[in-house]
Amino acid sequence: MAKLITVFGATGAQGGSVANALLEDQDFKVRAVTRNASSDKAKALQGKGAEIVQASLDDPSTLGPALQGAHGVFVVTNYWEHMDQEREIKQGKDIADAAKAAGVLHVVFSGLENVEKIAGFPCPHFDAKGQIEEYMTSLELPVAFVRFSFYYENYISMMKPQKQEDGTYVLGVPMEGAAMDIVSAGDMGPAVRTIFRNWARWIRRAVGFSGDKLTIQQTADILSKHLAPKVFKASDMTADAFGQLGFPGADDLGNMFKFYRLHNPDRSVELTRQLHPAAKTFDTWAAENKEALQNALD
């Protein structure tokens, strides 16, 4: 009998990838949770066989019904939607409490490290998820944590390369020469599906997803190859200088890059490929997404 998995954030990058991967497997049924059941993405999931449920992480009364009868749950919270650390922590704790009360047997939470505890400087969008991880552990939930790296997709959205006066494009990721783990957010649904399928191996473990580990100049060289004659190069900005740029969240992101560089958090290309052998390298992803990359620059 197919196991019902409730997927929060089912119309987003992570949740959408998980929902679609589970829908491809006859051993699973999907209950897709969204705040807007009439959206195109929700309707597309429904067309593939998902049950659509309207609920909000900000309304705890909606969480119990979304988990009723579920064997497992995939949970992702979105700090960047509101940029409120305490609000994200409350969301995570409420869903943990609801999963505990519903007797859910398999919980997969998209978490991150508690940077302030590890490194001594704040990184709110990491720290909130780190505190949620700690709370879920304290509840003795049957939980596995997945930790995403910097998304490939960021290069066509929030971190798209910036054109310079000389016509070259700069990747404004301040890693100061260090290599950084990166991954396609839309490529990790099958990895999460493998965790649900082989639960005994992954329970109470944290899995760091990585599709590739490259310096920013190596990343730039790959973009130069695929988008020639355009030329890309790494930024010479430091993480501390990035944190002073003044846009909302700049200090948070600057400290994230500093954490990546100084503490080399545990992400594994090898482990990621064990879970999803077809996980894309950045080179493969860039080749497949040339048009989207090109459109982001124009």
PDB file of C-alpha atoms in Angstrom:
ATOM      1  CA  MET A   1       0.000   0.000   0.000  1.00  0.00           C
ATOM      2  CA  ALA A   2       1.377   3.407  -0.992  1.00  0.00           C
ATOM      3  CA  LYS A   3       2.651   5.577   1.861  1.00  0.00           C
ATOM      4  CA  LEU A   4       1.190   9.072   2.143  1.00  0.00           C
ATOM      5  CA  ILE A   5       3.816  11.828   2.387  1.00  0.00           C
ATOM      6  CA  THR A   6       2.759  15.379   3.244  1.00  0.00           C
ATOM      7  CA  VAL A   7       4.997  17.895   1.475  1.00  0.00           C
ATOM      8  CA  PHE A   8       5.137  21.458   2.786  1.00  0.00           C
ATOM      9  CA  GLY A   9       6.250  24.177   0.393  1.00  0.00           C
ATOM     10  CA  ALA A  10       5.093  21.934  -2.439  1.00  0.00           C
ATOM     11  CA  THR A  11       4.983  24.753  -4.989  1.00  0.00           C
ATOM     12  CA  GLY A  12       8.492  26.002  -4.121  1.00  0.00           C
ATOM     13  CA  ALA A  13      11.917  24.922  -5.388  1.00  0.00           C
ATOM     14  CA  GLN A  14      12.682  22.304  -2.747  1.00  0.00           C
ATOM     15  CA  GLY A  15       9.178  21.098  -1.951  1.00  0.00           C
ATOM     16  CA  GLY A  16       8.189  21.036  -5.609  1.00  0.00           C
ATOM     17  CA  SER A  17      11.155  18.839  -6.486  1.00  0.00           C
ATOM     18  CA  VAL A  18      10.305  16.469  -3.611  1.00  0.00           C
ATOM     19  CA  ALA A  19       6.610  16.299  -4.511  1.00  0.00           C
ATOM     20  CA  ASN A  20       7.341  15.578  -8.166  1.00  0.00           C
ATOM     21  CA  ALA A  21       9.904  12.889  -7.344  1.00  0.00           C
ATOM     22  CA  LEU A  22       7.496  11.128  -4.976  1.00  0.00           C
ATOM     23  CA  LEU A  23       4.677  11.315  -7.536  1.00  0.00           C
ATOM     24  CA  GLU A  24       6.882   9.353  -9.960  1.00  0.00           C
ATOM     25  CA  ASP A  25       7.052   6.445  -7.474  1.00  0.00           C
ATOM     26  CA  GLN A  26       4.020   4.182  -7.069  1.00  0.00           C
ATOM     27  CA  ASP A  27       5.069   3.396  -3.491  1.00  0.00           C
ATOM     28  CA  PHE A  28       4.144   6.925  -2.416  1.00  0.00           C
ATOM     29  CA  LYS A  29       1.103   9.175  -2.435  1.00  0.00           C
ATOM     30  CA  VAL A  30       1.566  12.926  -2.062  1.00  0.00           C
ATOM     31  CA  ARG A  31      -0.412  15.465  -0.080  1.00  0.00           C
ATOM     32  CA  ALA A  32       0.882  18.806  -1.330  1.00  0.00           C
ATOM     33  CA  VAL A  33       0.527  21.678   1.136  1.00  0.00           C
ATOM     34  CA  THR A  34       0.218  25.194  -0.217  1.00  0.00           C
ATOM     35  CA  ARG A  35      -1.302  28.478   0.893  1.00  0.00           C
ATOM     36  CA  ASN A  36      -2.891  28.903  -2.550  1.00  0.00           C
ATOM     37  CA  ALA A  37      -4.605  25.755  -3.793  1.00  0.00           C
ATOM     38  CA  SER A  38      -5.709  27.494  -7.010  1.00  0.00           C
ATOM     39  CA  SER A  39      -2.202  28.431  -8.200  1.00  0.00           C
ATOM     40  CA  ASP A  40      -0.896  27.021 -11.481  1.00  0.00           C
ATOM     41  CA  LYS A  41       1.803  25.033  -9.677  1.00  0.00           C
ATOM     42  CA  ALA A  42      -0.742  23.509  -7.283  1.00  0.00           C
ATOM     43  CA  LYS A  43      -3.001  22.584 -10.189  1.00  0.00           C
ATOM     44  CA  ALA A  44      -0.057  21.001 -12.015  1.00  0.00           C
ATOM     45  CA  LEU A  45       0.683  18.804  -8.988  1.00  0.00           C
ATOM     46  CA  GLN A  46      -2.979  17.895  -8.722  1.00  0.00           C
ATOM     47  CA  GLY A  47      -2.917  16.887 -12.373  1.00  0.00           C
ATOM     48  CA  LYS A  48      -0.091  14.463 -11.585  1.00  0.00           C
ATOM     49  CA  GLY A  49      -2.123  12.855  -8.814  1.00  0.00           C
ATOM     50  CA  ALA A  50      -1.293  14.882  -5.708  1.00  0.00           C
ATOM     51  CA  GLU A  51      -3.907  15.696  -3.086  1.00  0.00           C
ATOM     52  CA  ILE A  52      -3.856  19.475  -2.585  1.00  0.00           C
ATOM     53  CA  VAL A  53      -4.353  20.855   0.913  1.00  0.00           C
ATOM     54  CA  GLN A  54      -4.425  24.518   1.850  1.00  0.00           C
ATOM     55  CA  ALA A  55      -2.536  25.285   5.074  1.00  0.00           C
ATOM     56  CA  SER A  56      -0.130  27.836   6.507  1.00  0.00           C
ATOM     57  CA  LEU A  57       2.863  27.425   8.791  1.00  0.00           C
ATOM     58  CA  ASP A  58       1.693  30.650  10.450  1.00  0.00           C
ATOM     59  CA  ASP A  59      -1.628  29.047  11.423  1.00  0.00           C
ATOM     60  CA  PRO A  60      -0.999  26.024  13.689  1.00  0.00           C
ATOM     61  CA  SER A  61      -4.674  25.027  13.507  1.00  0.00           C
ATOM     62  CA  THR A  62      -4.168  24.067   9.829  1.00  0.00           C
ATOM     63  CA  LEU A  63      -1.165  21.820  10.450  1.00  0.00           C
ATOM     64  CA  GLY A  64      -2.900  18.892  12.154  1.00  0.00           C
ATOM     65  CA  PRO A  65      -5.353  18.311   9.292  1.00  0.00           C
ATOM     66  CA  ALA A  66      -2.496  18.511   6.776  1.00  0.00           C
ATOM     67  CA  LEU A  67      -0.719  15.694   8.643  1.00  0.00           C
ATOM     68  CA  GLN A  68      -3.771  13.531   9.377  1.00  0.00           C
ATOM     69  CA  GLY A  69      -2.984   9.955   8.344  1.00  0.00           C
ATOM     70  CA  ALA A  70       0.412  10.850   6.848  1.00  0.00           C
ATOM     71  CA  HIS A  71       3.195   8.286   7.039  1.00  0.00           C
ATOM     72  CA  GLY A  72       5.887  10.907   6.417  1.00  0.00           C
ATOM     73  CA  VAL A  73       6.366  14.645   5.998  1.00  0.00           C
ATOM     74  CA  PHE A  74       8.846  16.873   4.189  1.00  0.00           C
ATOM     75  CA  VAL A  75       9.210  20.250   5.904  1.00  0.00           C
ATOM     76  CA  VAL A  76      10.838  23.374   4.509  1.00  0.00           C
ATOM     77  CA  THR A  77      10.565  26.852   6.023  1.00  0.00           C
ATOM     78  CA  ASN A  78      11.339  30.055   4.101  1.00  0.00           C
ATOM     79  CA  TYR A  79      13.189  32.727   6.061  1.00  0.00           C
ATOM     80  CA  TRP A  80      13.519  34.996   3.014  1.00  0.00           C
ATOM     81  CA  GLU A  81       9.764  35.362   2.703  1.00  0.00           C
ATOM     82  CA  HIS A  82       9.616  37.506   5.862  1.00  0.00           C
ATOM     83  CA  MET A  83      13.230  37.742   7.163  1.00  0.00           C
ATOM     84  CA  ASP A  84      12.068  37.183  10.738  1.00  0.00           C
ATOM     85  CA  GLN A  85      14.174  34.640  12.620  1.00  0.00           C
ATOM     86  CA  GLU A  86      11.761  34.197  15.518  1.00  0.00           C
ATOM     87  CA  ARG A  87       8.832  33.722  13.150  1.00  0.00           C
ATOM     88  CA  GLU A  88      10.695  30.969  11.278  1.00  0.00           C
ATOM     89  CA  ILE A  89      11.639  29.232  14.543  1.00  0.00           C
ATOM     90  CA  LYS A  90       8.000  29.323  15.669  1.00  0.00           C
ATOM     91  CA  GLN A  91       6.880  27.863  12.325  1.00  0.00           C
ATOM     92  CA  GLY A  92       9.376  25.022  12.662  1.00  0.00           C
ATOM     93  CA  LYS A  93       8.444  24.271  16.259  1.00  0.00           C
ATOM     94  CA  ASP A  94       4.731  24.294  15.447  1.00  0.00           C
ATOM     95  CA  ILE A  95       5.136  21.794  12.612  1.00  0.00           C
ATOM     96  CA  ALA A  96       7.372  19.635  14.832  1.00  0.00           C
ATOM     97  CA  ASP A  97       4.705  19.630  17.547  1.00  0.00           C
ATOM     98  CA  ALA A  98       2.013  18.812  14.980  1.00  0.00           C
ATOM     99  CA  ALA A  99       4.056  15.945  13.504  1.00  0.00           C
ATOM    100  CA  LYS A 100       4.642  14.554  16.990  1.00  0.00           C
ATOM    101  CA  ALA A 101       0.947  14.809  17.850  1.00  0.00           C
ATOM    102  CA  ALA A 102      -0.069  13.161  14.553  1.00  0.00           C
ATOM    103  CA  GLY A 103       2.321  10.261  15.090  1.00  0.00           C
ATOM    104  CA  VAL A 104       4.159  10.832  11.794  1.00  0.00           C
ATOM    105  CA  LEU A 105       6.763   8.072  11.405  1.00  0.00           C
ATOM    106  CA  HIS A 106       9.174   9.762   8.981  1.00  0.00           C
ATOM    107  CA  VAL A 107      10.061  13.466   9.152  1.00  0.00           C
ATOM    108  CA  VAL A 108      12.542  15.032   6.710  1.00  0.00           C
ATOM    109  CA  PHE A 109      13.402  18.627   7.605  1.00  0.00           C
ATOM    110  CA  SER A 110      15.355  20.964   5.345  1.00  0.00           C
ATOM    111  CA  GLY A 111      17.670  22.362   7.981  1.00  0.00           C
ATOM    112  CA  LEU A 112      20.993  24.174   8.316  1.00  0.00           C
ATOM    113  CA  GLU A 113      23.701  24.694  10.921  1.00  0.00           C
ATOM    114  CA  ASN A 114      23.404  27.022  13.918  1.00  0.00           C
ATOM    115  CA  VAL A 115      26.159  29.366  12.749  1.00  0.00           C
ATOM    116  CA  GLU A 116      26.117  31.615  15.808  1.00  0.00           C
ATOM    117  CA  LYS A 117      26.684  28.606  18.068  1.00  0.00           C
ATOM    118  CA  ILE A 118      29.429  27.156  15.847  1.00  0.00           C
ATOM    119  CA  ALA A 119      31.211  30.265  14.594  1.00  0.00           C
ATOM    120  CA  GLY A 120      30.265  33.021  17.041  1.00  0.00           C
ATOM    121  CA  PHE A 121      28.657  35.376  14.517  1.00  0.00           C
ATOM    122  CA  PRO A 122      24.975  35.566  13.552  1.00  0.00           C
ATOM    123  CA  CYS A 123      23.517  34.183  10.331  1.00  0.00           C
ATOM    124  CA  PRO A 124      19.760  34.351  10.946  1.00  0.00           C
ATOM    125  CA  HIS A 125      18.549  32.241   8.012  1.00  0.00           C
ATOM    126  CA  PHE A 126      20.902  29.452   9.094  1.00  0.00           C
ATOM    127  CA  ASP A 127      20.500  29.939  12.835  1.00  0.00           C
ATOM    128  CA  ALA A 128      16.693  29.659  12.728  1.00  0.00           C
ATOM    129  CA  LYS A 129      16.883  26.293  10.981  1.00  0.00           C
ATOM    130  CA  GLY A 130      19.648  25.179  13.335  1.00  0.00           C
ATOM    131  CA  GLN A 131      17.407  25.931  16.312  1.00  0.00           C
ATOM    132  CA  ILE A 132      14.509  24.068  14.671  1.00  0.00           C
ATOM    133  CA  GLU A 133      16.801  21.049  14.172  1.00  0.00           C
ATOM    134  CA  GLU A 134      17.713  21.181  17.866  1.00  0.00           C
ATOM    135  CA  TYR A 135      14.041  21.374  18.870  1.00  0.00           C
ATOM    136  CA  MET A 136      13.075  18.439  16.652  1.00  0.00           C
ATOM    137  CA  THR A 137      15.917  16.405  18.160  1.00  0.00           C
ATOM    138  CA  SER A 138      14.787  17.313  21.680  1.00  0.00           C
ATOM    139  CA  LEU A 139      11.280  16.011  20.868  1.00  0.00           C
ATOM    140  CA  GLU A 140      12.840  12.701  19.779  1.00  0.00           C
ATOM    141  CA  LEU A 141      11.014  13.009  16.466  1.00  0.00           C
ATOM    142  CA  PRO A 142      11.889  10.327  13.902  1.00  0.00           C
ATOM    143  CA  VAL A 143      13.678  12.934  11.796  1.00  0.00           C
ATOM    144  CA  ALA A 144      16.369  13.138   9.137  1.00  0.00           C
ATOM    145  CA  PHE A 145      17.899  16.507   8.289  1.00  0.00           C
ATOM    146  CA  VAL A 146      18.835  17.537   4.761  1.00  0.00           C
ATOM    147  CA  ARG A 147      21.028  20.599   4.340  1.00  0.00           C
ATOM    148  CA  PHE A 148      21.136  22.247   0.939  1.00  0.00           C
ATOM    149  CA  SER A 149      24.169  24.076  -0.418  1.00  0.00           C
ATOM    150  CA  PHE A 150      24.101  27.345  -2.353  1.00  0.00           C
ATOM    151  CA  TYR A 151      21.729  26.815  -5.293  1.00  0.00           C
ATOM    152  CA  TYR A 152      22.868  26.748  -8.922  1.00  0.00           C
ATOM    153  CA  GLU A 153      19.564  28.506  -9.568  1.00  0.00           C
ATOM    154  CA  ASN A 154      20.749  31.543  -7.586  1.00  0.00           C
ATOM    155  CA  TYR A 155      22.797  32.513 -10.661  1.00  0.00           C
ATOM    156  CA  ILE A 156      19.569  33.210 -12.563  1.00  0.00           C
ATOM    157  CA  SER A 157      17.855  35.028  -9.685  1.00  0.00           C
ATOM    158  CA  MET A 158      19.194  36.697  -6.546  1.00  0.00           C
ATOM    159  CA  MET A 159      22.912  36.350  -7.421  1.00  0.00           C
ATOM    160  CA  LYS A 160      22.869  36.729 -11.186  1.00  0.00           C
ATOM    161  CA  PRO A 161      26.193  37.937 -12.632  1.00  0.00           C
ATOM    162  CA  GLN A 162      26.564  41.714 -12.938  1.00  0.00           C
ATOM    163  CA  LYS A 163      27.795  43.338 -16.138  1.00  0.00           C
ATOM    164  CA  GLN A 164      30.864  45.580 -15.776  1.00  0.00           C
ATOM    165  CA  GLU A 165      31.908  48.617 -17.808  1.00  0.00           C
ATOM    166  CA  ASP A 166      34.385  46.497 -19.771  1.00  0.00           C
ATOM    167  CA  GLY A 167      31.602  44.124 -20.822  1.00  0.00           C
ATOM    168  CA  THR A 168      32.615  41.231 -18.579  1.00  0.00           C
ATOM    169  CA  TYR A 169      30.313  39.763 -15.943  1.00  0.00           C
ATOM    170  CA  VAL A 170      31.219  39.406 -12.267  1.00  0.00           C
ATOM    171  CA  LEU A 171      29.904  36.653  -9.992  1.00  0.00           C
ATOM    172  CA  GLY A 172      29.358  38.571  -6.777  1.00  0.00           C
ATOM    173  CA  VAL A 173      29.904  35.618  -4.433  1.00  0.00           C
ATOM    174  CA  PRO A 174      32.552  36.666  -1.888  1.00  0.00           C
ATOM    175  CA  MET A 175      34.355  33.372  -1.203  1.00  0.00           C
ATOM    176  CA  GLU A 176      37.830  34.979  -1.334  1.00  0.00           C
ATOM    177  CA  GLY A 177      39.304  32.166  -3.423  1.00  0.00           C
ATOM    178  CA  ALA A 178      37.861  29.250  -1.438  1.00  0.00           C
ATOM    179  CA  ALA A 179      35.825  26.455  -3.015  1.00  0.00           C
ATOM    180  CA  MET A 180      32.116  26.309  -2.224  1.00  0.00           C
ATOM    181  CA  ASP A 181      29.582  23.474  -2.361  1.00  0.00           C
ATOM    182  CA  ILE A 182      26.711  24.138  -4.767  1.00  0.00           C
ATOM    183  CA  VAL A 183      23.665  22.130  -5.826  1.00  0.00           C
ATOM    184  CA  SER A 184      20.559  22.314  -7.975  1.00  0.00           C
ATOM    185  CA  ALA A 185      17.604  22.833  -5.631  1.00  0.00           C
ATOM    186  CA  GLY A 186      15.318  21.407  -8.285  1.00  0.00           C
ATOM    187  CA  ASP A 187      17.466  18.292  -8.596  1.00  0.00           C
ATOM    188  CA  MET A 188      17.281  16.988  -5.033  1.00  0.00           C
ATOM    189  CA  GLY A 189      13.734  15.591  -4.894  1.00  0.00           C
ATOM    190  CA  PRO A 190      14.966  12.102  -5.873  1.00  0.00           C
ATOM    191  CA  ALA A 191      17.585  12.259  -3.095  1.00  0.00           C
ATOM    192  CA  VAL A 192      14.863  12.996  -0.533  1.00  0.00           C
ATOM    193  CA  ARG A 193      12.771  10.170  -2.014  1.00  0.00           C
ATOM    194  CA  THR A 194      15.686   7.770  -1.434  1.00  0.00           C
ATOM    195  CA  ILE A 195      15.808   8.866   2.211  1.00  0.00           C
ATOM    196  CA  PHE A 196      12.102   8.094   2.603  1.00  0.00           C
ATOM    197  CA  ARG A 197      12.591   4.715   0.898  1.00  0.00           C
ATOM    198  CA  ASN A 198      15.593   3.682   3.054  1.00  0.00           C
ATOM    199  CA  TRP A 199      14.521   5.241   6.306  1.00  0.00           C
ATOM    200  CA  ALA A 200      16.468   3.092   8.786  1.00  0.00           C
ATOM    201  CA  ARG A 201      19.767   4.218   7.259  1.00  0.00           C
ATOM    202  CA  TRP A 202      19.102   7.951   7.470  1.00  0.00           C
ATOM    203  CA  ILE A 203      17.041   8.520  10.631  1.00  0.00           C
ATOM    204  CA  ARG A 204      18.637  11.014  13.030  1.00  0.00           C
ATOM    205  CA  ARG A 205      21.344  11.836  10.489  1.00  0.00           C
ATOM    206  CA  ALA A 206      22.127  15.100   8.725  1.00  0.00           C
ATOM    207  CA  VAL A 207      22.857  14.851   5.017  1.00  0.00           C
ATOM    208  CA  GLY A 208      24.618  17.752   3.319  1.00  0.00           C
ATOM    209  CA  PHE A 209      23.592  17.990  -0.342  1.00  0.00           C
ATOM    210  CA  SER A 210      26.218  19.005  -2.908  1.00  0.00           C
ATOM    211  CA  GLY A 211      26.255  18.536  -6.664  1.00  0.00           C
ATOM    212  CA  ASP A 212      29.666  20.141  -7.108  1.00  0.00           C
ATOM    213  CA  LYS A 213      32.420  21.930  -5.194  1.00  0.00           C
ATOM    214  CA  LEU A 214      34.073  24.750  -7.112  1.00  0.00           C
ATOM    215  CA  THR A 215      35.863  28.032  -6.588  1.00  0.00           C
ATOM    216  CA  ILE A 216      33.938  31.032  -7.891  1.00  0.00           C
ATOM    217  CA  GLN A 217      36.486  31.430 -10.693  1.00  0.00           C
ATOM    218  CA  GLN A 218      35.935  27.790 -11.729  1.00  0.00           C
ATOM    219  CA  THR A 219      32.193  28.502 -11.728  1.00  0.00           C
ATOM    220  CA  ALA A 220      32.824  31.635 -13.819  1.00  0.00           C
ATOM    221  CA  ASP A 221      34.956  29.638 -16.292  1.00  0.00           C
ATOM    222  CA  ILE A 222      32.099  27.163 -16.815  1.00  0.00           C
ATOM    223  CA  LEU A 223      29.689  30.025 -17.513  1.00  0.00           C
ATOM    224  CA  SER A 224      32.218  31.562 -19.932  1.00  0.00           C
ATOM    225  CA  LYS A 225      32.384  28.227 -21.766  1.00  0.00           C
ATOM    226  CA  HIS A 226      28.633  27.839 -22.155  1.00  0.00           C
ATOM    227  CA  LEU A 227      27.720  31.491 -22.728  1.00  0.00           C
ATOM    228  CA  ALA A 228      30.607  32.517 -24.999  1.00  0.00           C
ATOM    229  CA  PRO A 229      31.500  35.086 -26.166  1.00  0.00           C
ATOM    230  CA  LYS A 230      30.452  36.497 -22.795  1.00  0.00           C
ATOM    231  CA  VAL A 231      33.256  36.358 -20.222  1.00  0.00           C
ATOM    232  CA  PHE A 232      32.687  35.779 -16.497  1.00  0.00           C
ATOM    233  CA  LYS A 233      35.014  36.281 -13.549  1.00  0.00           C
ATOM    234  CA  ALA A 234      35.011  35.998  -9.775  1.00  0.00           C
ATOM    235  CA  SER A 235      34.464  38.999  -7.538  1.00  0.00           C
ATOM    236  CA  ASP A 236      37.399  40.233  -5.449  1.00  0.00           C
ATOM    237  CA  MET A 237      35.007  41.410  -2.720  1.00  0.00           C
ATOM    238  CA  THR A 238      35.418  40.067   0.810  1.00  0.00           C
ATOM    239  CA  ALA A 239      32.542  38.580   2.782  1.00  0.00           C
ATOM    240  CA  ASP A 240      32.811  41.413   5.306  1.00  0.00           C
ATOM    241  CA  ALA A 241      32.540  44.018   2.538  1.00  0.00           C
ATOM    242  CA  PHE A 242      29.566  42.143   1.055  1.00  0.00           C
ATOM    243  CA  GLY A 243      27.870  42.345   4.463  1.00  0.00           C
ATOM    244  CA  GLN A 244      28.140  46.152   4.309  1.00  0.00           C
ATOM    245  CA  LEU A 245      26.333  46.508   0.954  1.00  0.00           C
ATOM    246  CA  GLY A 246      23.195  47.689   2.710  1.00  0.00           C
ATOM    247  CA  PHE A 247      20.427  45.748   0.998  1.00  0.00           C
ATOM    248  CA  PRO A 248      18.079  43.725   3.251  1.00  0.00           C
ATOM    249  CA  GLY A 249      19.865  40.543   4.322  1.00  0.00           C
ATOM    250  CA  ALA A 250      23.327  41.587   3.094  1.00  0.00           C
ATOM    251  CA  ASP A 251      24.905  41.073   6.528  1.00  0.00           C
ATOM    252  CA  ASP A 252      23.207  37.665   6.848  1.00  0.00           C
ATOM    253  CA  LEU A 253      24.494  36.509   3.444  1.00  0.00           C
ATOM    254  CA  GLY A 254      27.956  37.943   4.055  1.00  0.00           C
ATOM    255  CA  ASN A 255      28.208  35.897   7.238  1.00  0.00           C
ATOM    256  CA  MET A 256      26.941  32.815   5.372  1.00  0.00           C
ATOM    257  CA  PHE A 257      29.799  33.099   2.884  1.00  0.00           C
ATOM    258  CA  LYS A 258      32.249  33.659   5.762  1.00  0.00           C
ATOM    259  CA  PHE A 259      30.898  30.514   7.443  1.00  0.00           C
ATOM    260  CA  TYR A 260      31.283  28.533   4.215  1.00  0.00           C
ATOM    261  CA  ARG A 261      34.899  29.704   3.865  1.00  0.00           C
ATOM    262  CA  LEU A 262      36.069  29.414   7.465  1.00  0.00           C
ATOM    263  CA  HIS A 263      34.146  26.352   8.646  1.00  0.00           C
ATOM    264  CA  ASN A 264      33.697  24.255   5.479  1.00  0.00           C
ATOM    265  CA  PRO A 265      30.314  22.823   6.551  1.00  0.00           C
ATOM    266  CA  ASP A 266      29.692  19.143   5.914  1.00  0.00           C
ATOM    267  CA  ARG A 267      28.320  18.776   2.379  1.00  0.00           C
ATOM    268  CA  SER A 268      29.132  15.697   0.319  1.00  0.00           C
ATOM    269  CA  VAL A 269      29.084  15.231  -3.446  1.00  0.00           C
ATOM    270  CA  GLU A 270      29.731  11.509  -2.925  1.00  0.00           C
ATOM    271  CA  LEU A 271      26.866  11.039  -0.460  1.00  0.00           C
ATOM    272  CA  THR A 272      24.545  13.124  -2.626  1.00  0.00           C
ATOM    273  CA  ARG A 273      25.276  10.869  -5.614  1.00  0.00           C
ATOM    274  CA  GLN A 274      24.641   7.776  -3.513  1.00  0.00           C
ATOM    275  CA  LEU A 275      21.169   9.167  -2.880  1.00  0.00           C
ATOM    276  CA  HIS A 276      20.653  10.476  -6.420  1.00  0.00           C
ATOM    277  CA  PRO A 277      23.182   9.139  -8.961  1.00  0.00           C
ATOM    278  CA  ALA A 278      21.939  11.549 -11.634  1.00  0.00           C
ATOM    279  CA  ALA A 279      22.584  14.658  -9.508  1.00  0.00           C
ATOM    280  CA  LYS A 280      23.886  17.288 -11.911  1.00  0.00           C
ATOM    281  CA  THR A 281      27.323  18.901 -11.857  1.00  0.00           C
ATOM    282  CA  PHE A 282      27.315  22.649 -12.365  1.00  0.00           C
ATOM    283  CA  ASP A 283      28.735  22.112 -15.862  1.00  0.00           C
ATOM    284  CA  THR A 284      25.819  19.852 -16.816  1.00  0.00           C
ATOM    285  CA  TRP A 285      23.260  22.180 -15.237  1.00  0.00           C
ATOM    286  CA  ALA A 286      24.708  25.240 -17.012  1.00  0.00           C
ATOM    287  CA  ALA A 287      24.583  23.402 -20.362  1.00  0.00           C
ATOM    288  CA  GLU A 288      20.928  22.490 -19.763  1.00  0.00           C
ATOM    289  CA  ASN A 289      19.986  25.997 -18.608  1.00  0.00           C
ATOM    290  CA  LYS A 290      21.851  28.170 -21.119  1.00  0.00           C
ATOM    291  CA  GLU A 291      18.666  29.928 -22.208  1.00  0.00           C
ATOM    292  CA  ALA A 292      17.567  30.795 -18.658  1.00  0.00           C
ATOM    293  CA  LEU A 293      21.086  32.000 -17.817  1.00  0.00           C
ATOM    294  CA  GLN A 294      21.187  34.086 -21.000  1.00  0.00           C
ATOM    295  CA  ASN A 295      17.765  35.599 -20.281  1.00  0.00           C
ATOM    296  CA  ALA A 296      18.828  36.533 -16.742  1.00  0.00           C
ATOM    297  CA  LEU A 297      21.702  38.575 -18.183  1.00  0.00           C
ATOM    298  CA  ASP A 298      19.805  40.371 -20.943  1.00  0.00           C
TER     299      ASP A 298
END
